[in-house]
Amino acid sequence: MDVGAGQRTAAESAPLRPADFVEAGRLLFAGPCEFIWGAADINGLPPMAPPEIAFAGRSNVGKSSLVNALTGRTTLARVSHTPGRTQQLNFFALGGPPGAERIRLVDMPGYGYASVGKEKSNGWMRLMQAYLAGRASLMRVFVLIDGRHGPKPPDLETMTAFDRAAVSYQVALTKFDEVKPGARAGVVEATLAALARRPAAHPEILTTSSRTKEGVAEFRAVVARLLSERGA
Ligand SMILES: Nc1nc2c(ncn2[C@@H]2O[C@H](COP(=O)(O)OP(=O)(O)OP(=O)(O)O)[C@@H](O)[C@H]2O)c(=O)[nH]1
Ligand SMILES: [Mg+2]
């Protein structure tokens, strides 16, 4: 049967399957990606343009490493053994040249490490809050939690702040390569329990390793699905 102009085939009108998002995510993150903007204070935030996703979490949890793993780069975002490496909001343009990118990734400074110094840490916290408040282009914040330990008080406080500000977030458990197979289900369950009745939390969690790349394709698929839901 011929399909006339404007008509859609059954295959085209079928809802996208999870596998389609895996492929869309692969393609998105295989595209160009470059650092475009660093914001060290509230007045230095870039104008809102394409959709954004942001990476939050305790210092040293692996935010910058995950930005690198997702984009298949090793040195895009700076990684360090010492907590407090990322000191500003770093914006990366993905999927097109800067100005025509499909999405921006925002790598944020970490929270919850005494060694960073209270004044500096509070400053970053205010910067993050200023960014997160009323950022219409922000699709979702990924709250990264160390998979070896599960949620700690600073993670719970951050999630409570996001719930109050109605900032949509999703948890990803990082460094999963370091979690023994027998301990994995327990930490996932404990994390899901900590998310129950949190109004701004996405109910599903991700597990990732920037070292083995476990969960990276699934993470990209989640981002591709978010973009598709936005019609972007
Ligand atoms: N085993 C393992 N180590 C990881 C993984 N991801 C990151 N790391 C290590 O964790 C340390 C911190 O990584 P970063 O990516 O700099 O962490 P961050 O959250 O950006 O830290 P700040 O910028 O200080 O907040 C580094 O030594 C990384 O090599 C992972 O998936 N598995
Ligand atoms: Mg970092």
Short mmCIF file of C-alpha atoms and ligand atoms in Angstrom, two decimals:
data_model
loop_
_atom_site.label_atom_id
_atom_site.label_comp_id
_atom_site.label_asym_id
_atom_site.label_seq_id
_atom_site.Cartn_x
_atom_site.Cartn_y
_atom_site.Cartn_z
CA MET A 1 0.00 0.00 0.00
CA ASP A 2 1.26 3.44 -0.90
CA VAL A 3 1.62 5.93 1.89
CA GLY A 4 0.58 9.39 0.77
CA ALA A 5 2.26 12.63 1.78
CA GLY A 6 1.39 13.58 5.34
CA GLN A 7 0.40 10.03 6.23
CA ARG A 8 2.58 8.13 8.63
CA THR A 9 3.44 4.47 8.36
CA ALA A 10 2.66 2.19 11.27
CA ALA A 11 6.37 2.04 12.05
CA GLU A 12 6.61 5.83 12.18
CA SER A 13 3.60 6.30 14.41
CA ALA A 14 4.59 3.54 16.83
CA PRO A 15 5.78 4.89 20.17
CA LEU A 16 9.55 5.00 20.52
CA ARG A 17 10.95 1.95 22.29
CA PRO A 18 13.70 2.05 24.93
CA ALA A 19 16.16 0.74 22.31
CA ASP A 20 15.38 3.77 20.11
CA PHE A 21 16.42 6.08 22.94
CA VAL A 22 19.65 4.14 23.45
CA GLU A 23 20.52 4.79 19.81
CA ALA A 24 19.34 8.41 19.96
CA GLY A 25 21.46 8.89 23.10
CA ARG A 26 24.49 7.34 21.46
CA LEU A 27 24.15 9.66 18.48
CA LEU A 28 23.56 12.75 20.65
CA PHE A 29 26.64 12.18 22.79
CA ALA A 30 28.78 11.20 19.78
CA GLY A 31 28.22 14.71 18.41
CA PRO A 32 30.45 17.70 18.99
CA CYS A 33 30.91 18.82 22.58
CA GLU A 34 32.89 21.72 23.93
CA PHE A 35 33.29 23.88 26.98
CA ILE A 36 31.49 27.18 26.42
CA TRP A 37 31.09 29.00 29.72
CA GLY A 38 32.31 29.07 33.31
CA ALA A 39 30.24 30.90 35.91
CA ALA A 40 32.06 31.67 39.16
CA ASP A 41 29.38 33.96 40.56
CA ILE A 42 25.69 34.68 40.28
CA ASN A 43 26.16 37.54 37.84
CA GLY A 44 28.18 35.36 35.52
CA LEU A 45 25.48 32.90 34.47
CA PRO A 46 24.97 32.53 30.72
CA PRO A 47 21.66 33.55 29.16
CA MET A 48 19.16 30.71 28.93
CA ALA A 49 19.01 29.11 25.53
CA PRO A 50 18.81 25.37 24.73
CA PRO A 51 17.70 22.77 27.28
CA GLU A 52 20.16 21.99 30.06
CA ILE A 53 20.90 19.12 32.41
CA ALA A 54 23.05 19.62 35.49
CA PHE A 55 25.24 17.36 37.61
CA ALA A 56 25.14 17.83 41.38
CA GLY A 57 26.57 15.77 44.21
CA ARG A 58 29.13 15.61 47.00
CA SER A 59 32.68 16.60 46.17
CA ASN A 60 34.61 13.72 44.64
CA VAL A 61 31.50 11.64 43.81
CA GLY A 62 32.46 11.61 40.13
CA LYS A 63 30.44 14.40 38.47
CA SER A 64 33.20 15.60 36.14
CA SER A 65 34.22 12.00 35.38
CA LEU A 66 30.65 11.20 34.35
CA VAL A 67 30.51 14.24 32.03
CA ASN A 68 33.66 12.87 30.40
CA ALA A 69 32.35 9.29 30.20
CA LEU A 70 29.03 10.39 28.68
CA THR A 71 30.74 12.47 26.02
CA GLY A 72 33.45 9.86 25.40
CA ARG A 73 36.18 12.36 26.26
CA THR A 74 38.88 12.08 28.87
CA THR A 75 39.85 15.68 29.47
CA LEU A 76 36.74 17.74 28.73
CA ALA A 77 35.87 18.24 32.41
CA ARG A 78 38.67 18.37 34.96
CA VAL A 79 38.85 15.42 37.33
CA SER A 80 40.82 15.17 40.55
CA HIS A 81 41.54 12.88 43.49
CA THR A 82 41.21 15.91 45.74
CA PRO A 83 37.67 17.05 46.58
CA GLY A 84 36.86 20.57 45.41
CA ARG A 85 38.29 20.31 41.92
CA THR A 86 35.36 21.93 40.10
CA GLN A 87 35.07 25.50 41.40
CA GLN A 88 32.49 27.07 39.12
CA LEU A 89 29.48 26.08 37.02
CA ASN A 90 30.95 24.75 33.81
CA PHE A 91 28.69 24.71 30.76
CA PHE A 92 29.34 22.35 27.84
CA ALA A 93 27.58 22.60 24.47
CA LEU A 94 26.61 19.22 23.04
CA GLY A 95 25.19 18.09 19.74
CA GLY A 96 26.06 21.08 17.62
CA PRO A 97 28.48 23.99 17.48
CA PRO A 98 28.15 26.52 20.32
CA GLY A 99 25.12 28.66 19.58
CA ALA A 100 23.44 25.80 17.73
CA GLU A 101 23.91 23.07 20.34
CA ARG A 102 21.02 20.72 21.14
CA ILE A 103 21.65 20.63 24.86
CA ARG A 104 24.04 21.95 27.50
CA LEU A 105 25.64 19.89 30.25
CA VAL A 106 26.35 21.78 33.46
CA ASP A 107 29.09 20.41 35.74
CA MET A 108 28.72 21.90 39.22
CA PRO A 109 31.03 22.20 42.22
CA GLY A 110 30.54 19.53 44.87
CA TYR A 111 29.01 19.95 48.31
CA GLY A 112 29.58 18.43 51.71
CA TYR A 113 33.35 18.33 52.11
CA ALA A 114 34.81 20.10 55.12
CA SER A 115 38.27 20.29 53.52
CA VAL A 116 36.98 22.71 50.90
CA GLY A 117 36.46 25.43 53.52
CA LYS A 118 33.16 26.77 54.76
CA GLU A 119 33.26 30.14 53.06
CA LYS A 120 34.08 28.73 49.64
CA SER A 121 31.59 25.91 50.03
CA ASN A 122 28.79 28.29 51.07
CA GLY A 123 29.62 30.50 48.08
CA TRP A 124 29.25 27.56 45.69
CA MET A 125 26.01 26.56 47.38
CA ARG A 126 24.58 30.05 46.80
CA LEU A 127 25.80 30.00 43.21
CA MET A 128 24.10 26.65 42.62
CA GLN A 129 20.88 27.79 44.24
CA ALA A 130 20.87 30.96 42.14
CA TYR A 131 21.34 28.88 39.02
CA LEU A 132 18.70 26.30 39.92
CA ALA A 133 16.04 28.81 40.90
CA GLY A 134 13.85 29.66 37.98
CA ARG A 135 16.06 28.20 35.27
CA ALA A 136 13.30 27.34 32.80
CA SER A 137 15.75 25.72 30.40
CA LEU A 138 16.87 23.22 33.04
CA MET A 139 15.24 19.86 32.27
CA ARG A 140 16.62 17.84 35.16
CA VAL A 141 19.37 17.82 37.77
CA PHE A 142 21.18 14.53 38.17
CA VAL A 143 22.06 14.05 41.84
CA LEU A 144 25.09 11.81 41.92
CA ILE A 145 25.49 9.66 45.00
CA ASP A 146 28.46 7.41 45.76
CA GLY A 147 27.27 3.85 45.08
CA ARG A 148 29.59 2.50 47.76
CA HIS A 149 27.84 4.43 50.51
CA GLY A 150 24.31 5.34 49.38
CA PRO A 151 22.67 8.64 50.39
CA LYS A 152 24.41 10.62 53.17
CA PRO A 153 22.99 13.58 55.14
CA PRO A 154 24.30 16.22 52.67
CA ASP A 155 22.60 14.32 49.81
CA LEU A 156 19.32 14.18 51.72
CA GLU A 157 19.56 17.91 52.52
CA THR A 158 20.20 18.72 48.88
CA MET A 159 17.24 16.64 47.75
CA THR A 160 15.02 18.31 50.33
CA ALA A 161 16.12 21.71 48.98
CA PHE A 162 15.27 20.57 45.43
CA ASP A 163 11.89 19.25 46.58
CA ARG A 164 11.09 22.62 48.19
CA ALA A 165 12.20 24.55 45.10
CA ALA A 166 10.41 22.09 42.77
CA VAL A 167 13.63 21.36 40.88
CA SER A 168 13.16 18.05 39.09
CA TYR A 169 15.99 15.62 39.85
CA GLN A 170 17.07 12.04 39.30
CA VAL A 171 19.60 10.07 41.33
CA ALA A 172 22.52 8.22 39.80
CA LEU A 173 24.69 5.94 41.92
CA THR A 174 28.32 6.39 40.84
CA LYS A 175 31.50 4.30 41.11
CA PHE A 176 29.40 1.17 40.75
CA ASP A 177 32.50 -0.72 39.62
CA GLU A 178 33.58 -0.50 43.26
CA VAL A 179 30.35 -2.00 44.59
CA LYS A 180 30.47 -5.79 44.99
CA PRO A 181 27.71 -7.64 43.12
CA GLY A 182 26.27 -8.92 46.41
CA ALA A 183 25.95 -5.38 47.79
CA ARG A 184 24.36 -3.75 44.76
CA ALA A 185 20.70 -4.59 45.36
CA GLY A 186 20.95 -3.35 48.95
CA VAL A 187 22.29 0.09 48.05
CA VAL A 188 19.73 0.47 45.24
CA GLU A 189 16.91 -0.40 47.64
CA ALA A 190 18.19 1.96 50.34
CA THR A 191 18.41 4.75 47.76
CA LEU A 192 14.91 4.10 46.44
CA ALA A 193 13.62 4.13 50.03
CA ALA A 194 15.26 7.54 50.55
CA LEU A 195 13.45 8.83 47.44
CA ALA A 196 9.97 7.68 48.44
CA ARG A 197 7.56 10.57 49.00
CA ARG A 198 9.99 13.12 47.59
CA PRO A 199 7.82 15.16 45.22
CA ALA A 200 10.52 16.38 42.81
CA ALA A 201 12.42 13.07 42.58
CA HIS A 202 12.26 10.92 39.49
CA PRO A 203 11.23 7.47 40.77
CA GLU A 204 13.88 5.54 38.82
CA ILE A 205 17.56 5.61 39.65
CA LEU A 206 20.58 5.01 37.46
CA THR A 207 23.76 3.13 38.29
CA THR A 208 26.99 4.18 36.59
CA SER A 209 30.70 3.65 36.37
CA SER A 210 32.87 6.10 34.52
CA ARG A 211 35.65 3.55 34.79
CA THR A 212 33.93 0.49 33.19
CA LYS A 213 31.29 2.60 31.37
CA GLU A 214 28.55 0.51 32.97
CA GLY A 215 25.24 2.38 32.81
CA VAL A 216 26.61 5.08 30.50
CA ALA A 217 24.51 4.04 27.48
CA GLU A 218 21.40 3.96 29.69
CA PHE A 219 22.22 7.43 31.05
CA ARG A 220 22.54 8.79 27.52
CA ALA A 221 19.19 7.19 26.67
CA VAL A 222 17.52 8.98 29.60
CA VAL A 223 18.85 12.30 28.31
CA ALA A 224 17.70 11.54 24.75
CA ARG A 225 14.24 10.70 26.08
CA LEU A 226 14.10 13.97 28.03
CA LEU A 227 14.98 15.92 24.88
CA SER A 228 12.38 14.03 22.90
CA GLU A 229 9.72 14.75 25.53
CA ARG A 230 10.61 18.43 25.24
CA GLY A 231 10.19 18.18 21.49
CA ALA A 232 13.78 19.32 21.14
N1 LIG B 1 36.34 3.63 40.69
C1 LIG B 1 35.81 4.74 40.17
N2 LIG B 1 36.36 5.93 40.44
C2 LIG B 1 35.79 7.04 39.89
C3 LIG B 1 34.64 6.96 39.07
N3 LIG B 1 34.29 8.22 38.71
C4 LIG B 1 35.21 9.04 39.27
N4 LIG B 1 36.12 8.35 39.98
C5 LIG B 1 37.26 8.92 40.73
O1 LIG B 1 36.77 9.78 41.74
C6 LIG B 1 37.60 10.93 41.90
C7 LIG B 1 36.77 12.21 41.76
O2 LIG B 1 36.27 12.32 40.45
P1 LIG B 1 35.70 13.70 39.87
O3 LIG B 1 35.04 13.37 38.59
O4 LIG B 1 36.76 14.74 39.87
O5 LIG B 1 34.63 14.07 40.99
P2 LIG B 1 33.73 15.39 41.11
O6 LIG B 1 32.42 14.95 41.68
O7 LIG B 1 33.71 16.14 39.85
O8 LIG B 1 34.52 16.20 42.24
P3 LIG B 1 34.48 17.81 42.56
O9 LIG B 1 34.66 18.56 41.29
O10 LIG B 1 35.64 17.99 43.50
O11 LIG B 1 33.18 18.07 43.24
C8 LIG B 1 38.70 10.79 40.84
O12 LIG B 1 39.85 10.23 41.47
C9 LIG B 1 38.11 9.82 39.83
O13 LIG B 1 39.09 9.07 39.14
C10 LIG B 1 34.09 5.66 38.80
O14 LIG B 1 33.09 5.48 38.10
N5 LIG B 1 34.71 4.60 39.38
MG MG B 2 34.22 18.06 39.38
#
